[in-house]
Coordinates of C-alpha atoms in Angstrom, one line a residue:
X413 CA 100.1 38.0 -3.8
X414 CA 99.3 41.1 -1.8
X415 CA 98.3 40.7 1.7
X416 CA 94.4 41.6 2.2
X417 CA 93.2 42.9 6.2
X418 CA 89.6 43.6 6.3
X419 CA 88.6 45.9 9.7
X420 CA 84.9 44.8 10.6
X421 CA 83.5 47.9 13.0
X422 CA 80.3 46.5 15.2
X423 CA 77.7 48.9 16.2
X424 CA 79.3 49.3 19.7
X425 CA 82.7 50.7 18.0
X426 CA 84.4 47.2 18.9
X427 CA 86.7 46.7 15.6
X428 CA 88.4 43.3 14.9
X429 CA 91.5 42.7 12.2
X430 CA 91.1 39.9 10.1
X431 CA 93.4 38.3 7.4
X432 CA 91.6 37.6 4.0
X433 CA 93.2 34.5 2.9
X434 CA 89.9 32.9 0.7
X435 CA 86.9 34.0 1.8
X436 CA 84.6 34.9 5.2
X437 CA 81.0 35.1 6.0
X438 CA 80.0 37.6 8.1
X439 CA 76.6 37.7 10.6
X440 CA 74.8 37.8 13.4
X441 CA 74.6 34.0 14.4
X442 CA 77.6 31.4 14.5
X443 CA 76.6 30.2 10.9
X444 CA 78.4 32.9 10.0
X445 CA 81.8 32.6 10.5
X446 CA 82.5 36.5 11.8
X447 CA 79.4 36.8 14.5
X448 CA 78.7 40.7 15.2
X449 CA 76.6 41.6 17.6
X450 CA 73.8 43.4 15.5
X451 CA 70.6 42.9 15.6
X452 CA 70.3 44.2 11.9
X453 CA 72.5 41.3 10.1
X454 CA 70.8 38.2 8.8
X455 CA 72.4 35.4 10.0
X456 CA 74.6 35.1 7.7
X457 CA 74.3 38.5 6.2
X458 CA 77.4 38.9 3.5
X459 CA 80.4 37.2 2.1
X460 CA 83.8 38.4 1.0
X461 CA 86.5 36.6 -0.7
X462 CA 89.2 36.9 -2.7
X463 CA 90.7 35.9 -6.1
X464 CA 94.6 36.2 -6.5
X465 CA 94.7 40.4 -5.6
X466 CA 91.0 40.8 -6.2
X467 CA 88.4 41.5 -3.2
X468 CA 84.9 40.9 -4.2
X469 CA 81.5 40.8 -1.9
X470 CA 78.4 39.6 -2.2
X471 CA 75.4 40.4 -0.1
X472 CA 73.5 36.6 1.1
X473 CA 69.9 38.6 0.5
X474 CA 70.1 39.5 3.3
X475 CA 66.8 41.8 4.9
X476 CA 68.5 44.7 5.3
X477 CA 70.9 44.9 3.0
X478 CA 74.9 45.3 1.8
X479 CA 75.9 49.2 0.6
X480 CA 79.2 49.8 -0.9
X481 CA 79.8 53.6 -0.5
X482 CA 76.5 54.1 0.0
X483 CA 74.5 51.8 -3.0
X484 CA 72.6 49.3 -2.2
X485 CA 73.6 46.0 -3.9
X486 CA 72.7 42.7 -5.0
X487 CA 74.9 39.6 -5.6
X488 CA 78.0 40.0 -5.8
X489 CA 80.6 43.3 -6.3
X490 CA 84.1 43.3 -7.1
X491 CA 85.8 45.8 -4.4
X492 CA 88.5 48.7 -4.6
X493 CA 90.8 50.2 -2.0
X494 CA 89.2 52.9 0.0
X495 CA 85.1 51.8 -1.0
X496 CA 83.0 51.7 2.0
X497 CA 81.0 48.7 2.9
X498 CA 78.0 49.2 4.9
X499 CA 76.0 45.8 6.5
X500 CA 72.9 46.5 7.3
X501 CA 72.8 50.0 9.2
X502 CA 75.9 50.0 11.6
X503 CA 78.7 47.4 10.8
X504 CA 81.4 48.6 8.4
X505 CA 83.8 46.6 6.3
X506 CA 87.0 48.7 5.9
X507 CA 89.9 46.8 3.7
X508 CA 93.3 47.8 3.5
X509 CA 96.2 45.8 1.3
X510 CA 100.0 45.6 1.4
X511 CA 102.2 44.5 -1.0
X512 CA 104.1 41.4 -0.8
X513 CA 108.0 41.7 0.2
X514 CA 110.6 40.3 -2.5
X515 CA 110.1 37.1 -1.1
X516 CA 107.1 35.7 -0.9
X517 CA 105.6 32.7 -0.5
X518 CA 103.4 31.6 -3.5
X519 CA 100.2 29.3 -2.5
X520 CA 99.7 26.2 -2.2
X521 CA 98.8 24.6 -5.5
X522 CA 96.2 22.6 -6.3
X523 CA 96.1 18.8 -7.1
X524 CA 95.8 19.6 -11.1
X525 CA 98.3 22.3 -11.1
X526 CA 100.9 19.9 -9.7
X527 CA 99.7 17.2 -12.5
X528 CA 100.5 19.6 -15.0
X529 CA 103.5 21.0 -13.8
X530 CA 104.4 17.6 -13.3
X531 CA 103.4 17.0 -17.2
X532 CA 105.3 20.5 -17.8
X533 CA 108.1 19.4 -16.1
X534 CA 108.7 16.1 -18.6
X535 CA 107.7 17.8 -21.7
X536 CA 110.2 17.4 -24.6
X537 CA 112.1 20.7 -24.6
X538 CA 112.9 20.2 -28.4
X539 CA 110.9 18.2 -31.1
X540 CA 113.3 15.7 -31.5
X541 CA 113.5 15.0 -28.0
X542 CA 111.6 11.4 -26.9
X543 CA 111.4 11.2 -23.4
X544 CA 110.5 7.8 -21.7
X545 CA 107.5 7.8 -20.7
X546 CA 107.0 6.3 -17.0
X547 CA 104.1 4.1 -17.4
X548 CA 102.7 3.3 -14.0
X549 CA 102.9 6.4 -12.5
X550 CA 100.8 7.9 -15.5
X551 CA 98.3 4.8 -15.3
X552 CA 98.3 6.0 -11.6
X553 CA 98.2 9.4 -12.6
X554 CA 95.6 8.9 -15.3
X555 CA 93.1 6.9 -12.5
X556 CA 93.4 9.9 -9.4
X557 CA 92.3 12.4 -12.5
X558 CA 89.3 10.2 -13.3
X559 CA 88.3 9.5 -10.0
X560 CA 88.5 13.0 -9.2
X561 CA 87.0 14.4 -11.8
X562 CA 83.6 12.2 -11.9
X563 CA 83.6 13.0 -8.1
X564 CA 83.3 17.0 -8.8
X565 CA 81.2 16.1 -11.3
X566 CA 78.9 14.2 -9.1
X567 CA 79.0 16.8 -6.4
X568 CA 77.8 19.7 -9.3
X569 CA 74.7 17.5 -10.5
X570 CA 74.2 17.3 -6.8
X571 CA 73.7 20.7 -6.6
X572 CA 72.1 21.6 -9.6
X573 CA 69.5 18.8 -10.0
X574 CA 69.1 17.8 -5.7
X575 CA 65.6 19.1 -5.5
X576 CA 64.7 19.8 -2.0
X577 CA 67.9 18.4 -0.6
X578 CA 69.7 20.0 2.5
X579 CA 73.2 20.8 3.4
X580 CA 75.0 19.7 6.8
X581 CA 72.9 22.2 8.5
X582 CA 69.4 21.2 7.1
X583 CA 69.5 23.9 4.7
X584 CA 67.7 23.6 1.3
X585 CA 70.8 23.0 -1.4
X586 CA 71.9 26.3 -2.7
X587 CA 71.6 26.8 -6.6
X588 CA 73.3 29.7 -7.6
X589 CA 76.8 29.6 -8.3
X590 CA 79.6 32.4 -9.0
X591 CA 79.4 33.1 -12.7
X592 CA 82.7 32.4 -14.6
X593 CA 83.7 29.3 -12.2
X594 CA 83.8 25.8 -13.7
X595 CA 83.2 23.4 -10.2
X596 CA 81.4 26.0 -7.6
X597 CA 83.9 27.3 -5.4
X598 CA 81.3 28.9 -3.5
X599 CA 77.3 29.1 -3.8
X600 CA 74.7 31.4 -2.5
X601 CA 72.4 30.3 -0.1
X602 CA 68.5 32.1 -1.3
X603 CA 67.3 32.4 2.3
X604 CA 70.8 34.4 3.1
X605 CA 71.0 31.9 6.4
X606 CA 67.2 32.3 7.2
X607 CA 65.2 29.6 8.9
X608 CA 62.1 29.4 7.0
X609 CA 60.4 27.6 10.1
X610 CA 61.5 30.6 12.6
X611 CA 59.2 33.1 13.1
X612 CA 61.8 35.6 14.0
X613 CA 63.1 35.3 10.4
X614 CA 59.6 35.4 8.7
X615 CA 58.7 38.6 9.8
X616 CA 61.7 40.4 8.6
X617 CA 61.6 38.3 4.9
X618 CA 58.2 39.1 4.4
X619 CA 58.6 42.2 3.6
X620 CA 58.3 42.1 0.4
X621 CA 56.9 45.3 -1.5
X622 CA 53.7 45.3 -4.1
X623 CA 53.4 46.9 -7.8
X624 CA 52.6 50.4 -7.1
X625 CA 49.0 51.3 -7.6
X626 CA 47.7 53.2 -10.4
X627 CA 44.6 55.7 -11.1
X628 CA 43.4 53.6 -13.7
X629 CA 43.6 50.2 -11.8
X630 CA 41.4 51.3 -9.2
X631 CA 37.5 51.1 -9.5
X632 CA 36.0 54.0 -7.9
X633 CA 33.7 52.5 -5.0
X634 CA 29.8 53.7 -4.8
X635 CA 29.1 52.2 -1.3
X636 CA 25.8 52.6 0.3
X637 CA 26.7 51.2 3.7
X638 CA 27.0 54.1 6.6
X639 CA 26.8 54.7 10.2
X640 CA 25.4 57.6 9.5
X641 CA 22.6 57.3 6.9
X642 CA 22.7 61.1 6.3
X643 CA 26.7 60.8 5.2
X644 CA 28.1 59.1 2.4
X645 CA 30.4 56.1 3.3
X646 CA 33.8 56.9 3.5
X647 CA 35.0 54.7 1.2
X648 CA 33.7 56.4 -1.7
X649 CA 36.8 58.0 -2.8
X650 CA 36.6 59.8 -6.0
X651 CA 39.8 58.7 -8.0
X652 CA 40.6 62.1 -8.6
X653 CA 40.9 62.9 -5.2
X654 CA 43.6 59.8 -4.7
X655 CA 45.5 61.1 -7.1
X656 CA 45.8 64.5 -6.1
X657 CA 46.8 62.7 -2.8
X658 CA 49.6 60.7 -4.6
X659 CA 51.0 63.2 -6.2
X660 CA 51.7 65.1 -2.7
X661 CA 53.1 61.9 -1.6
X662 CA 55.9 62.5 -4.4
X663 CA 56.2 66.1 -4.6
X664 CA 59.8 66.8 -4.4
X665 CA 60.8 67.9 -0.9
X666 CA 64.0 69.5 0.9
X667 CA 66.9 67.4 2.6
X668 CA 68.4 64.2 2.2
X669 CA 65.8 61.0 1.0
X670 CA 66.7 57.7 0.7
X671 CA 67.2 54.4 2.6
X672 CA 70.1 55.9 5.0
X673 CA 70.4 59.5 4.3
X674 CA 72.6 61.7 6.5
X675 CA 71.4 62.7 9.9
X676 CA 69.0 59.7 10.2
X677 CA 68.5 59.0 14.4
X678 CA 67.1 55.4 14.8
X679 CA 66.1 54.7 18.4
X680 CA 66.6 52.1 20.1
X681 CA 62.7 51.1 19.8
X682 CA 62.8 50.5 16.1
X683 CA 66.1 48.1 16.3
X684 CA 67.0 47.1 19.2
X685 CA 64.9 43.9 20.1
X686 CA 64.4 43.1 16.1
X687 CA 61.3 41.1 16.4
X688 CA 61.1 39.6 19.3
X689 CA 57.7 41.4 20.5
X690 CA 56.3 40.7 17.3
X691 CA 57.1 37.0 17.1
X692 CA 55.7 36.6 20.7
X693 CA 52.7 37.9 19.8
X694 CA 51.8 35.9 16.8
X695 CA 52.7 32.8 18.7
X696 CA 50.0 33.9 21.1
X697 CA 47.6 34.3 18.1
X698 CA 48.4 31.1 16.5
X699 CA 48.1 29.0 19.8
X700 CA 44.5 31.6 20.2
X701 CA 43.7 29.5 17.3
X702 CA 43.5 32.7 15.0
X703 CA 42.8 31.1 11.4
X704 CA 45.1 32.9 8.6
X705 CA 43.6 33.8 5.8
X706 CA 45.0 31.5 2.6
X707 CA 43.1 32.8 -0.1
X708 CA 41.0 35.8 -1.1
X709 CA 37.8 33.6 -0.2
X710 CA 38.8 33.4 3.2
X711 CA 39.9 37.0 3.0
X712 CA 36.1 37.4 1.8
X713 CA 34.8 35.4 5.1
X714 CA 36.7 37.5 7.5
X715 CA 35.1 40.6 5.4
X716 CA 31.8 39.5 5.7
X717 CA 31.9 38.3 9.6
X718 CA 33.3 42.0 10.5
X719 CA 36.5 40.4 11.9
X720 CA 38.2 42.7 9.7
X721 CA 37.6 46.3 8.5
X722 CA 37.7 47.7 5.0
X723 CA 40.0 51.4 5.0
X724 CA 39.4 54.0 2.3
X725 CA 41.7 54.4 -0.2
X726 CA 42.6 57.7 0.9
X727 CA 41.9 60.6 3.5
X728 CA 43.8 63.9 4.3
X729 CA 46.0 62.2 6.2
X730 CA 47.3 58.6 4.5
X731 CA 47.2 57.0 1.3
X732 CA 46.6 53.2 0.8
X733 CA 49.0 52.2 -2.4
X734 CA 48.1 48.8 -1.8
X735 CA 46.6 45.9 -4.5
X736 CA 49.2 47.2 -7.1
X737 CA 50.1 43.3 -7.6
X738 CA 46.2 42.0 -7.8
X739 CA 45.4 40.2 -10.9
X740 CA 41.7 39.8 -13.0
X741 CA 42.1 36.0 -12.9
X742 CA 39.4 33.9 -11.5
X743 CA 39.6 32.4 -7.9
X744 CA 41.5 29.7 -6.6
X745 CA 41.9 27.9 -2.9
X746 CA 44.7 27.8 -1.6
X747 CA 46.5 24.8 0.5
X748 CA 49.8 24.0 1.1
X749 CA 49.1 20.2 0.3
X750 CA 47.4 21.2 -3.7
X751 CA 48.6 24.8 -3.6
X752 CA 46.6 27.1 -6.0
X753 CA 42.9 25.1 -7.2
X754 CA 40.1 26.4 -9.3
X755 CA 36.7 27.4 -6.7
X756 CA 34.3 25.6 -7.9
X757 CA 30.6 27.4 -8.3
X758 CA 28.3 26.0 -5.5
X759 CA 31.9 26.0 -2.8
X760 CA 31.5 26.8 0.1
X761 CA 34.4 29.4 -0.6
X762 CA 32.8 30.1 -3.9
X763 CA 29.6 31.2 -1.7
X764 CA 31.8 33.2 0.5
X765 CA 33.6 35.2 -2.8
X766 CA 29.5 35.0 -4.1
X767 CA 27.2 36.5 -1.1
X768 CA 30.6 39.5 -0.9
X769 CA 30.6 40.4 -4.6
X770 CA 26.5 40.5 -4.2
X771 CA 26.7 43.3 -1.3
X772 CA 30.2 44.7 -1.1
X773 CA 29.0 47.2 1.4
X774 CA 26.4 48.3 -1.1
X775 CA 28.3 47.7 -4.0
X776 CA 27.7 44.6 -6.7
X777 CA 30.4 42.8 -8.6
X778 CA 30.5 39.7 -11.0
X779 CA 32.3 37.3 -10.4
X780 CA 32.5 36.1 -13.9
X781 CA 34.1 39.5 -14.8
X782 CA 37.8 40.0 -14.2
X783 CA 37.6 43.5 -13.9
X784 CA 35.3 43.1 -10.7
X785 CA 37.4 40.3 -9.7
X786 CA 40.3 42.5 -9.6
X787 CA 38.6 45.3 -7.8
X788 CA 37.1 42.5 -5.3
X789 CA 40.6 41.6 -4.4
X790 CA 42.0 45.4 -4.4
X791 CA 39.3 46.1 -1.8
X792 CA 40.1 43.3 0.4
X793 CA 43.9 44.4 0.6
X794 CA 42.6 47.2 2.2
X795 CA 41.4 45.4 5.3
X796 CA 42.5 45.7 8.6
X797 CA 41.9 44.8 11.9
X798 CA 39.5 47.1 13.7
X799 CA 42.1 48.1 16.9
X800 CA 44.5 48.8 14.2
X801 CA 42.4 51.6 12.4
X802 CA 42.9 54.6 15.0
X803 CA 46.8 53.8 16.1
X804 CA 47.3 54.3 12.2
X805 CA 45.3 57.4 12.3
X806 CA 47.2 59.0 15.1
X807 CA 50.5 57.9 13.4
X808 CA 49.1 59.7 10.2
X809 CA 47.4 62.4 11.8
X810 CA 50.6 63.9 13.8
X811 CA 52.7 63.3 10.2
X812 CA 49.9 65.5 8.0
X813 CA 49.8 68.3 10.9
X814 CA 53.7 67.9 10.5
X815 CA 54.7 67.8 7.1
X816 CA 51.3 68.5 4.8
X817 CA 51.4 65.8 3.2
X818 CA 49.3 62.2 3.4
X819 CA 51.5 59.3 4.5
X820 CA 51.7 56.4 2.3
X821 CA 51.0 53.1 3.6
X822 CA 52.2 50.1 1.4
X823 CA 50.8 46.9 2.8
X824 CA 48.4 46.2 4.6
X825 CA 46.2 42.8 5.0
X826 CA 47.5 39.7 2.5
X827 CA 46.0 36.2 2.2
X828 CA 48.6 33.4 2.1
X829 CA 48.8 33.1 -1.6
X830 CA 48.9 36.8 -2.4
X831 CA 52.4 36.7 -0.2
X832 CA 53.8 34.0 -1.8
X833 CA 52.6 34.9 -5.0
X834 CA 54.9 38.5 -4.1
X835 CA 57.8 36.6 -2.5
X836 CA 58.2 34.5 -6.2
X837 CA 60.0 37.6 -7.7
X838 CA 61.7 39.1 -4.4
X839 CA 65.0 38.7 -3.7
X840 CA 65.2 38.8 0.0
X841 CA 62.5 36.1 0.5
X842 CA 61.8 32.6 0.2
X843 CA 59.1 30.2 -0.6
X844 CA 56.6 29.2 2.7
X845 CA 57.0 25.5 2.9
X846 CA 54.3 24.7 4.9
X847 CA 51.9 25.5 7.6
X848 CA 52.5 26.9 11.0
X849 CA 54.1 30.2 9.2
X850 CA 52.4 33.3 10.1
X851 CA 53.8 36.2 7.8
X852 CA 52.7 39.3 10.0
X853 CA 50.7 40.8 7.2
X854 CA 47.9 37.7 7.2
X855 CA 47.2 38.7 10.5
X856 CA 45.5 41.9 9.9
X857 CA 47.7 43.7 12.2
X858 CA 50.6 44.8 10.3
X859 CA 51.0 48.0 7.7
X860 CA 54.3 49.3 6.1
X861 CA 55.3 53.0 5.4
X862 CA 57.1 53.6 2.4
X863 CA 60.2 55.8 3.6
X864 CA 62.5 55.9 0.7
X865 CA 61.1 58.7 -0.6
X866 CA 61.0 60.6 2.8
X867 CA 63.1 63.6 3.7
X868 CA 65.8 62.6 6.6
X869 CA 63.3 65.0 8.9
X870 CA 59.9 63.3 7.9
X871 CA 62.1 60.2 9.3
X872 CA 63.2 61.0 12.0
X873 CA 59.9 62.5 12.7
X874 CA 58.0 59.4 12.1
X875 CA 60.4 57.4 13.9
X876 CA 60.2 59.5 17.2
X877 CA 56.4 59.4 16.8
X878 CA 56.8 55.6 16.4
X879 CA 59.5 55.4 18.9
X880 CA 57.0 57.0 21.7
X881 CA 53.8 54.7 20.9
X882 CA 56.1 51.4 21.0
X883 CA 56.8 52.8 24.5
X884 CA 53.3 53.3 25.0
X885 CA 52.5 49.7 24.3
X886 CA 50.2 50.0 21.1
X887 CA 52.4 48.7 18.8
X888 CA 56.3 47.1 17.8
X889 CA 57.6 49.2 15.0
X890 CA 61.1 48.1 12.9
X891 CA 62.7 50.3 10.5
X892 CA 63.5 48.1 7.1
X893 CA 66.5 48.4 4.9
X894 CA 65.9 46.3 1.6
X895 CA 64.3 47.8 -1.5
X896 CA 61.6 47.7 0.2
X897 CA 62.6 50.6 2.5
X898 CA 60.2 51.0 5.0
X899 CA 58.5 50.9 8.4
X900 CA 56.8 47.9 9.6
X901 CA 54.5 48.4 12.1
X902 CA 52.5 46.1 14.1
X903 CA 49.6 46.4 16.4
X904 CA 48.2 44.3 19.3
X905 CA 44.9 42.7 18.2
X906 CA 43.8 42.6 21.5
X907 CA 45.1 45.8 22.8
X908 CA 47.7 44.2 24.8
X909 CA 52.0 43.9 24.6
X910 CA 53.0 40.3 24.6
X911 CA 54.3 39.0 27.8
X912 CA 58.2 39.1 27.7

């Protein structure tokens, strides 16, 4: 068997030799068992093994992903000599094999491959041949292979049917197992090492993209409500007019696009700290005793008490493709304890979802209509928190006097339920077990900018921009790598940088 030396290149250039024997995890915390210094691994972040002379890797969801010469993938990849691995944005995997010399020692072979070489080894080499048969030792023989076997095969149910049971490190039992293997050699942890009590961790594997928006989803809005009585509101945005903004968001453009295209210049300010700022600052609003929205009735309440701000769905200078993933069914409350319930007419959520759809800033919906209901729940997506509103102008603003073209904001405000409802079919995120989580974008003070799509120049543009006003202290911006390429921003509610 050829001998298998993977080079693994840290961000600072430091490069370390190790020997591929079965397999490695690599990451950016001692669960792992190669620890790079990034800040853009998970914690444990990939694994690669080998079988006989073949490599294969396979990415632990990580957030920001695992590229082999240059593709993004997901779960595992059988590698060649000479692909390039890519973790996250800055480690690299390089492999290089030799051939074994003429004498070479073979591996160590398992318990059932020395039974049956053993059995091999006495089997009649003609047909007339009748061996004696040593009958203890095969009793003997015969018991270890039973004892064994019902062990494995406790071990598998284990796995498969455990429920909510936990590893030696309190993690929930894996499920997943590498197709084509009969006991599981290896399994695949779903929160890729993440702890789903660590707010650090939850801001990253929230990310989690909606359905994009389209024309015909969206009910045009015929507000009355305005500052200025001799104006039109500015949330009535003719339809037409998002659409002609959308399509500018798309046009083709010059230079590289894509998650990493050439030339891309991260600062330090977008990766450096991960989410450190973040995380202090929603532990400040939690122990503020900020109340996160669970449900679009509470959505509704924070609506009606001003605490947040609805955004038009489009100006010259952004586009809100947001609410892509709302649905027309009826209402529920949300609690951890009996998860998703029916609202019951004469609630006092049901009142809340009631006195809104009455006066939506002018505009009536019914509630018994799933139509409105959906439009109800488009429109609340598109809240935010008032301190928020002009930092994202300014941000969109220097990118339209830029580039021409309307930047396009992906997320913005999500009740509890929405999230999880999104996190059910994303990859690179887990289930919320329980209260105390605060996923940045129930806040109100978090948006996303789609990037993929950008040229390598609108990012790096955006990035400086971002880059300066993190400096400033108006916000903590991170630049995302999953397929949901993007960059998450986050304001201070209170106008204020955490205390570090």
């Amino acid at each position: 068997m050829r001998e298998i030396i993977l080079y693994i290149e840290a961000p600072d250039g430091t490069r370390r030799q190790v020997a591929l024997e079965n397999e490695i995890t690599v990451g950016r915390t001692n669960l792992a068992r190669i620890v790079v210094d990034d800040a853009q691994l998970s914690r444990v972040h990939a694994t690669v093994w080998r079988e006989g002379d073949d490599v294969w890797i396979q990415d632990e969801n990580s957030t920001n992903g695992t590229f082999v010469n240059g593709e993004a993938i997901s779960g595992e990849r059988k590698l060649n000599d000479r692909d390039e691995i890519l973790l996250g944005s800055e480690t690299r995997i390089f492999i290089e094999s030799n051939q074994p010399s003429a004498v070479s020692r073979q591996p160590e072979k398992t318990t059932n491959e020395k039974q049956q070489t053993k059995t091999e080894d006495q089997s009649p080499k003609t047909e007339d041949r009748k061996p004696k048969i040593p009958t203890v030792p095969l009793v003997a023989g015969l018991g270890i292979f039973v004892i064994v076997f019902f062990t494995l095969l406790a071990l598998l149910l284990a796995n498969f049917f455990g429920g909510d049971g936990a590893n030696s490190n309190g993690k929930p039992t894996p499920q997943a197992i590498r197709s084509g293997a009969l006991i599981p050699v290896r399994v695949v942890d779903p929160l890729g090492g993440e702890d789903p009590e660590d707010l650090d961790d939850l801001v990253a594997l929230f990310e989690v993209e909606e359905k994009e928006l389209k024309a015909e989803d969206i009910g045009e809005v015929k507000s009355t409500a305005s500052e200025d009585a001799t104006k039109p509101s500015e949330l009535n945005v003719p339809i037409t007019f998002w659409q002609k903004q959308r399509d500018l968001v798309f046009a083709p453009r010059a230079g590289a696009t894509g998650i990493s295209p050439p030339g891309m210049e991260v600062p330090p300010e977008l990766r450096g700290d991960g989410v450190v700022k973040q995380k202090a600052k929603l532990g400040e609003m939690m122990r503020g005793g900020y109340q996160q929205p669970m449900d679009f009735a509470e959505l509704a309440q924070k609506r009606l008490s001003k605490e947040l701000i609805e955004l038009p769905m489009a100006t010259e200078s952004f586009l809100l493709d947001v609410g892509g993933s709302a649905t027309e069914g009826e209402f529920t409350a949300f609690s951890f304890q009996t998860r998703d319930t029916l609202i019951a007419p004469g609630a006092p959520k049901y009142q809340s979802l009631l006195q809104l759809a009455g006066n939506f800033d002018g505009q009536k919906y019914d509630l018994n209509n799933g139509r409105d209901r959906k439009q109800i729940r488009i429109r609340l997506l598109r809240m935010f928190h008032p301190r928020a509103r002009p930092i994202l102008k300014e941000l969109a603003d220097a990118y339209f006097q830029q580039f021409k073209r309307p930047l396009r904001v992906t997320s913005l405000t999500r009740s509890m339920d929405y999230q999880i409802s999104l996190n059910k079919t994303n990859a690179n995120s887990f289930m919320v077990r329980g209260p105390g989580s605060l996923p940045p974008h129930t806040s109100g003070c978090a948006f996303d900018l789609g990037r993929a799509y950008l040229s390598v120049a609108e990012q790096n543009f955006l990035m400086k921009k971002l880059a300066e006003m993190e400096t400033r202290g108006v916000l903590d911006a991170l630049i995302e790598y999953n397929v949901n390429a993007c960059f998450h921003v986050f304001i201070y509610p209170d106008g204020k940088p955490p205390k570090m």
